Short mmCIF file of C-alpha atoms in Angstrom, two decimals:
data_model
loop_
_atom_site.label_atom_id
_atom_site.label_comp_id
_atom_site.label_asym_id
_atom_site.label_seq_id
_atom_site.Cartn_x
_atom_site.Cartn_y
_atom_site.Cartn_z
CA MET A 1 0.00 0.00 0.00
CA GLU A 2 1.54 3.22 -1.15
CA ILE A 3 0.92 6.37 0.87
CA LEU A 4 0.63 9.32 -1.52
CA HIS A 5 1.45 12.91 -0.54
CA ASN A 6 -0.29 16.20 -1.33
CA PHE A 7 -3.04 14.18 -3.06
CA SER A 8 -6.00 15.85 -4.82
CA LEU A 9 -9.40 14.84 -3.43
CA LYS A 10 -11.40 16.43 -6.26
CA LYS A 11 -12.44 13.05 -7.67
CA TYR A 12 -13.12 11.64 -4.18
CA ASN A 13 -15.91 14.03 -3.16
CA THR A 14 -19.22 14.40 -4.99
CA PHE A 15 -19.13 18.20 -4.61
CA SER A 16 -16.01 18.03 -6.82
CA ILE A 17 -14.20 20.49 -4.55
CA GLU A 18 -10.48 20.89 -5.12
CA ALA A 19 -8.76 20.13 -1.83
CA LYS A 20 -5.54 18.31 -1.04
CA ALA A 21 -4.88 15.49 1.41
CA LYS A 22 -1.56 15.76 3.24
CA GLN A 23 -1.33 11.97 2.80
CA PHE A 24 -3.65 9.49 1.07
CA VAL A 25 -3.96 5.71 0.97
CA ALA A 26 -6.68 3.37 -0.35
CA VAL A 27 -7.36 0.16 1.60
CA HIS A 28 -8.96 -2.86 -0.08
CA SER A 29 -9.36 -5.24 2.85
CA ALA A 30 -9.81 -5.24 6.62
CA ALA A 31 -6.22 -6.51 6.86
CA ASP A 32 -4.99 -3.48 4.88
CA LEU A 33 -6.97 -1.18 7.18
CA LYS A 34 -5.53 -2.84 10.28
CA THR A 35 -1.97 -2.46 8.97
CA ILE A 36 -2.39 1.22 8.08
CA LEU A 37 -3.93 2.04 11.46
CA GLN A 38 -1.21 0.11 13.33
CA GLU A 39 1.67 1.66 11.38
CA ASN A 40 0.38 5.23 11.66
CA LYS A 41 -0.77 5.42 15.27
CA SER A 42 0.53 8.93 15.89
CA GLN A 43 -0.90 10.32 12.64
CA ARG A 44 -4.12 12.29 12.53
CA LYS A 45 -6.50 10.24 10.37
CA PHE A 46 -9.47 11.04 8.15
CA ILE A 47 -11.71 8.16 6.98
CA LEU A 48 -13.10 8.61 3.47
CA GLY A 49 -15.91 6.53 1.97
CA GLY A 50 -17.81 7.56 -1.15
CA GLY A 51 -17.31 11.26 -0.43
CA SER A 52 -21.02 11.90 -0.90
CA ASN A 53 -21.96 13.48 2.40
CA MET A 54 -19.24 16.00 3.03
CA LEU A 55 -18.18 19.51 2.09
CA LEU A 56 -14.44 20.12 2.02
CA THR A 57 -13.76 23.74 3.01
CA LYS A 58 -9.96 23.37 3.26
CA ASP A 59 -7.10 20.96 2.65
CA VAL A 60 -7.12 17.88 4.90
CA ASP A 61 -4.07 17.97 7.17
CA ALA A 62 -4.18 14.24 7.93
CA LEU A 63 -3.67 10.75 6.55
CA VAL A 64 -6.80 10.20 4.44
CA ILE A 65 -7.75 6.51 4.43
CA HIS A 66 -10.08 5.67 1.55
CA ILE A 67 -12.24 2.64 2.41
CA ASP A 68 -12.40 0.56 -0.79
CA LEU A 69 -13.45 -2.85 0.56
CA LYS A 70 -15.50 -4.75 -2.05
CA GLY A 71 -17.76 -7.80 -2.01
CA LYS A 72 -21.29 -8.91 -1.14
CA LYS A 73 -22.77 -12.28 -0.23
CA ILE A 74 -25.77 -14.09 1.20
CA ILE A 75 -24.92 -15.24 4.73
CA ALA A 76 -28.28 -16.83 5.68
CA GLU A 77 -31.78 -17.32 4.30
CA ASN A 78 -35.09 -19.04 4.85
CA ASP A 79 -38.30 -19.16 2.82
CA ASP A 80 -39.22 -15.56 3.61
CA PHE A 81 -36.03 -13.64 4.28
CA VAL A 82 -32.41 -13.34 3.23
CA TRP A 83 -29.51 -11.88 5.18
CA VAL A 84 -27.05 -10.11 2.88
CA GLU A 85 -23.62 -8.81 3.87
CA SER A 86 -21.97 -6.03 1.88
CA GLN A 87 -18.44 -4.72 2.30
CA ALA A 88 -18.17 -1.04 3.15
CA GLY A 89 -16.64 0.09 -0.15
CA GLU A 90 -19.49 -1.16 -2.37
CA ASN A 91 -21.36 1.61 -4.19
CA TRP A 92 -24.76 1.96 -2.52
CA HIS A 93 -26.89 2.31 -5.66
CA GLU A 94 -25.17 -0.61 -7.40
CA PHE A 95 -25.76 -2.70 -4.27
CA VAL A 96 -29.46 -1.74 -4.23
CA LEU A 97 -29.82 -2.73 -7.89
CA TRP A 98 -28.10 -6.06 -7.17
CA THR A 99 -30.62 -6.83 -4.39
CA ILE A 100 -33.53 -5.94 -6.68
CA ASN A 101 -32.18 -8.15 -9.45
CA GLN A 102 -32.14 -11.03 -6.93
CA ASN A 103 -35.78 -10.13 -6.05
CA PHE A 104 -34.76 -9.17 -2.51
CA GLY A 105 -37.05 -6.45 -1.12
CA GLY A 106 -36.46 -3.60 1.30
CA LEU A 107 -33.99 -1.19 -0.29
CA GLU A 108 -35.79 -0.23 -3.51
CA ASN A 109 -37.08 3.13 -2.19
CA MET A 110 -33.49 4.18 -1.53
CA SER A 111 -32.30 3.76 -5.12
CA LEU A 112 -29.86 6.31 -6.57
CA ILE A 113 -28.70 7.71 -3.22
CA PRO A 114 -25.01 8.56 -3.72
CA GLY A 115 -22.27 7.09 -1.56
CA ASN A 116 -21.02 3.73 -0.35
CA VAL A 117 -22.59 1.03 1.83
CA GLY A 118 -20.25 1.58 4.77
CA THR A 119 -21.44 5.11 5.46
CA THR A 120 -25.18 4.35 5.26
CA PRO A 121 -25.57 3.41 8.95
CA VAL A 122 -23.66 6.52 10.08
CA GLN A 123 -26.28 8.80 8.57
CA ASN A 124 -29.21 6.35 8.76
CA ILE A 125 -29.82 7.36 5.17
CA GLY A 126 -33.36 7.34 3.88
CA ALA A 127 -35.70 8.38 1.09
CA TYR A 128 -39.33 8.01 0.05
CA GLY A 129 -40.56 6.52 3.31
CA ALA A 130 -37.66 4.12 3.93
CA GLU A 131 -34.55 4.30 6.11
CA ILE A 132 -31.54 2.05 6.68
CA LYS A 133 -32.82 1.12 10.15
CA ASP A 134 -35.81 -0.65 8.54
CA THR A 135 -33.62 -3.44 7.09
CA PHE A 136 -30.37 -3.08 9.05
CA VAL A 137 -29.29 -6.09 11.13
CA SER A 138 -25.73 -5.28 12.17
CA CYS A 139 -22.42 -3.91 11.05
CA GLU A 140 -18.80 -4.76 11.75
CA ALA A 141 -16.46 -1.94 12.66
CA MET A 142 -12.77 -1.71 13.51
CA THR A 143 -11.60 0.47 16.37
CA ARG A 144 -9.13 3.11 15.25
CA GLU A 145 -7.26 2.85 18.56
CA ASN A 146 -6.44 -0.88 18.81
CA GLN A 147 -7.87 -2.41 15.57
CA GLU A 148 -10.32 -4.70 17.34
CA ILE A 149 -13.46 -5.72 15.45
CA LYS A 150 -16.79 -5.02 17.10
CA THR A 151 -20.23 -6.02 15.84
CA PHE A 152 -22.89 -3.35 16.36
CA ALA A 153 -26.42 -4.77 16.55
CA LYS A 154 -29.31 -2.56 15.47
CA GLU A 155 -30.23 -1.55 19.03
CA GLU A 156 -26.66 -0.42 19.70
CA CYS A 157 -26.69 1.97 16.73
CA HIS A 158 -29.24 4.35 18.30
CA PHE A 159 -30.73 5.23 14.94
CA GLY A 160 -32.66 8.49 14.62
CA TYR A 161 -33.52 10.88 11.79
CA ARG A 162 -30.16 11.07 9.95
CA GLU A 163 -28.54 10.12 13.25
CA SER A 164 -26.70 7.17 14.76
CA VAL A 165 -24.24 6.27 17.48
CA PHE A 166 -21.47 6.78 14.89
CA LYS A 167 -22.29 10.48 14.61
CA ASN A 168 -22.58 10.91 18.36
CA GLU A 169 -21.40 8.66 21.21
CA VAL A 170 -18.63 6.84 19.29
CA LYS A 171 -17.85 9.47 16.66
CA ASP A 172 -14.37 9.03 15.12
CA GLN A 173 -13.71 5.88 17.17
CA TYR A 174 -14.63 3.19 14.60
CA VAL A 175 -14.34 2.41 10.89
CA ILE A 176 -17.27 0.40 9.51
CA THR A 177 -16.01 -2.48 7.36
CA SER A 178 -19.23 -4.34 6.45
CA VAL A 179 -23.02 -4.16 6.89
CA VAL A 180 -25.69 -6.89 7.09
CA PHE A 181 -29.26 -6.32 5.87
CA LYS A 182 -32.35 -8.50 6.30
CA LEU A 183 -34.42 -8.41 3.09
CA THR A 184 -37.63 -10.09 1.97
CA LYS A 185 -37.70 -12.95 -0.55
CA ARG A 186 -41.49 -12.94 -0.93
CA ASN A 187 -44.52 -11.05 0.36
CA HIS A 188 -42.60 -7.83 -0.27
CA LYS A 189 -43.88 -4.72 1.50
CA ILE A 190 -44.21 -2.41 -1.49
CA ASN A 191 -44.20 1.19 -0.24
CA THR A 192 -45.52 3.71 -2.76
CA SER A 193 -47.22 6.11 -0.37
CA TYR A 194 -44.45 8.69 -0.05
CA GLY A 195 -43.72 11.59 -2.36
CA ASP A 196 -44.40 11.26 -6.08
CA ILE A 197 -43.98 7.48 -6.43
CA THR A 198 -47.70 6.81 -7.00
CA THR A 199 -47.86 9.62 -9.57
CA GLU A 200 -44.85 8.23 -11.42
CA LEU A 201 -46.30 4.69 -11.45
CA THR A 202 -49.69 5.94 -12.65
CA LYS A 203 -47.96 7.86 -15.44
CA ASN A 204 -46.51 4.53 -16.59
CA SER A 205 -49.84 2.68 -16.17
CA ILE A 206 -48.46 0.46 -13.38
CA SER A 207 -51.10 -0.61 -10.85
CA ASN A 208 -49.33 -3.60 -9.25
CA PRO A 209 -45.71 -2.47 -8.97
CA THR A 210 -42.76 -4.82 -8.56
CA LEU A 211 -39.58 -3.97 -6.64
CA LYS A 212 -38.04 -2.93 -9.96
CA ASP A 213 -41.02 -0.71 -10.79
CA VAL A 214 -40.67 1.14 -7.47
CA SER A 215 -36.91 1.48 -7.96
CA ASN A 216 -37.38 2.82 -11.50
CA ALA A 217 -39.99 5.31 -10.25
CA VAL A 218 -37.65 6.55 -7.52
CA ILE A 219 -34.77 6.83 -10.01
CA ALA A 220 -36.94 8.82 -12.43
CA ILE A 221 -38.11 11.18 -9.67
CA ARG A 222 -34.60 11.73 -8.32
CA GLN A 223 -33.18 12.32 -11.79
CA SER A 224 -35.88 14.91 -12.52
CA LYS A 225 -35.12 16.81 -9.30
CA LEU A 226 -31.48 16.17 -8.47
CA PRO A 227 -28.37 16.89 -10.53
CA ASP A 228 -25.98 14.03 -11.33
CA PRO A 229 -22.78 14.56 -9.28
CA ALA A 230 -20.80 13.41 -12.33
CA THR A 231 -22.12 16.47 -14.19
CA VAL A 232 -22.75 19.06 -11.47
CA GLY A 233 -20.95 18.81 -8.14
CA ASN A 234 -23.37 18.29 -5.24
CA SER A 235 -24.02 16.17 -2.17
CA GLY A 236 -27.74 15.58 -2.56
CA SER A 237 -29.86 17.12 0.19
CA PHE A 238 -27.67 19.64 2.01
CA PHE A 239 -30.10 20.25 4.89
CA LYS A 240 -32.21 18.09 7.18
CA ASN A 241 -35.96 18.61 7.24
CA PRO A 242 -36.60 20.32 10.60
CA ILE A 243 -38.74 18.48 13.14
CA LEU A 244 -40.82 20.78 15.38
CA LEU A 245 -43.06 20.30 18.38
CA LYS A 246 -46.66 20.61 17.26
CA SER A 247 -47.24 23.33 19.87
CA ASP A 248 -44.43 25.43 18.34
CA PHE A 249 -45.44 24.64 14.77
CA GLU A 250 -49.06 25.70 15.30
CA LYS A 251 -47.94 29.23 16.16
CA ILE A 252 -45.79 29.42 13.02
CA HIS A 253 -48.52 27.83 10.90
CA GLN A 254 -50.98 30.53 11.90
CA GLN A 255 -48.62 33.09 10.41
CA PHE A 256 -47.81 30.93 7.35
CA PRO A 257 -50.93 28.80 6.71
CA GLU A 258 -49.58 27.59 3.34
CA MET A 259 -46.56 25.94 5.02
CA LYS A 260 -46.32 22.23 4.20
CA TYR A 261 -45.77 19.67 6.96
CA TYR A 262 -45.96 15.96 7.78
CA ASP A 263 -46.91 14.35 11.07
CA VAL A 264 -43.97 12.51 12.64
CA SER A 265 -45.62 11.55 15.93
CA GLU A 266 -48.44 12.69 18.18
CA THR A 267 -46.30 15.60 19.34
CA GLU A 268 -44.03 16.39 16.36
CA VAL A 269 -44.25 17.48 12.73
CA LYS A 270 -41.64 17.59 9.96
CA VAL A 271 -41.44 20.67 7.72
CA PRO A 272 -39.84 20.29 4.25
CA ALA A 273 -36.65 22.35 4.30
CA GLY A 274 -36.80 22.61 0.50
CA TRP A 275 -40.16 24.41 0.75
CA LEU A 276 -38.75 26.88 3.29
CA ILE A 277 -35.69 27.59 1.12
CA GLU A 278 -37.81 28.03 -2.00
CA GLN A 279 -40.21 30.40 -0.21
CA ALA A 280 -37.22 32.43 0.96
CA GLY A 281 -36.28 32.99 -2.69
CA PHE A 282 -33.09 30.94 -2.94
CA LYS A 283 -34.14 28.27 -5.43
CA GLY A 284 -32.08 28.50 -8.62
CA LYS A 285 -29.89 31.36 -7.34
CA ARG A 286 -26.26 31.39 -8.32
CA PHE A 287 -23.31 33.11 -6.66
CA GLY A 288 -20.36 32.69 -9.00
CA ASP A 289 -19.78 28.95 -9.42
CA ALA A 290 -21.73 28.08 -6.26
CA GLY A 291 -25.51 28.02 -6.06
CA ILE A 292 -28.83 26.40 -5.29
CA HIS A 293 -30.22 23.93 -7.80
CA LYS A 294 -33.05 25.13 -10.03
CA ASN A 295 -35.17 21.99 -9.56
CA GLN A 296 -34.58 21.24 -5.88
CA ALA A 297 -33.88 23.97 -3.33
CA LEU A 298 -32.43 21.44 -0.84
CA VAL A 299 -29.46 20.85 -3.13
CA LEU A 300 -26.46 23.20 -3.13
CA VAL A 301 -24.25 22.84 -6.19
CA ASN A 302 -20.77 23.48 -7.55
CA TYR A 303 -21.08 24.59 -11.18
CA GLY A 304 -17.36 24.23 -11.80
CA ASN A 305 -14.73 25.82 -9.63
CA ALA A 306 -16.55 26.84 -6.46
CA THR A 307 -14.65 26.48 -3.22
CA GLY A 308 -16.07 24.65 -0.23
CA GLN A 309 -16.01 27.91 1.72
CA GLU A 310 -18.18 29.61 -0.93
CA ILE A 311 -20.78 26.83 -0.68
CA LEU A 312 -20.61 26.96 3.13
CA ASN A 313 -21.23 30.73 3.05
CA ILE A 314 -24.36 30.19 0.95
CA SER A 315 -25.60 27.54 3.40
CA LYS A 316 -25.12 29.94 6.33
CA ASN A 317 -26.97 32.69 4.46
CA ILE A 318 -29.87 30.29 3.85
CA GLN A 319 -29.96 29.21 7.51
CA GLU A 320 -29.97 32.81 8.77
CA THR A 321 -32.69 33.86 6.31
CA ILE A 322 -34.92 30.89 7.19
CA PHE A 323 -34.62 31.66 10.89
CA LYS A 324 -35.36 35.37 10.40
CA THR A 325 -38.31 34.64 8.09
CA PHE A 326 -39.96 31.66 9.77
CA GLY A 327 -38.33 31.33 13.18
CA ILE A 328 -37.22 27.81 12.19
CA THR A 329 -33.66 26.47 12.52
CA ILE A 330 -32.50 24.18 9.72
CA GLU A 331 -29.39 22.04 10.20
CA ALA A 332 -26.90 20.83 7.62
CA GLU A 333 -27.18 17.14 6.77
CA VAL A 334 -23.77 17.28 5.09
CA ASN A 335 -20.61 17.01 7.21
CA ILE A 336 -18.58 20.20 7.05
CA ILE A 337 -14.84 19.47 6.95
#
């Protein structure tokens, strides 16, 4: 394994931000990872997966370890369910398509989300009414400190809305090396109730959708709203949808009766951050090479040579404006580096 110096990370982050790593190495197995961690104990380390959920605002003064572990396999099954293990470096969307092609159900609503499998539990990624926690069984992770392998069961991950133990209690302590999902083999729970999936299926005259039909609908919707990172640098949704107490929301709703919302529980509602940003007039705005996407206000974009700091400044402007206008705080979903 060769450690490279002053290495460009432009191709390793979906925002396509030009930033340099002081040192860079790609690891292709858990053994490689163990060796690198053991041999560089005193080094500051930065773990890099698919680069899809981060904004680089400066060069990374650390040893960047790119997790490139590949492989997926069935580890158990019965008549109804299958347990599938994927290595952390597998591309998430390709893995989802592989499960669908095997007629394994549970991940189809999360098609076309950028990134790799290993980072999905960290963020508890989700889309169109599904989240990782719905099918997650466990993950294996290596401690950075002493290279021991620990298995995290679902209950130990403390999943929440775009939250997990890996973002909180054990942040920066572990490197996820593989993830196990429990998927259906029959009697699939087809979920078409969220967003525009039903509309997309109706448009294609599909009344009894298969897993593939749902996946195709989600892909079509995402492609119509979200720019392809290969064409326009972005990290998908930049902000979380704020969750408010109903008692607080009712006061705001009286002032803005047209505000959209979804019930989360008996006491909480979720407000679409994209709606707030659009109402505040940011949708489609451009500031040099940085801007807000014209089709989806939740997505901040790099049109070419924007710096991470320029995109961060836009995000702060949006947050301040939303708070002044609506009295609502919106938080970044993307990790700011």
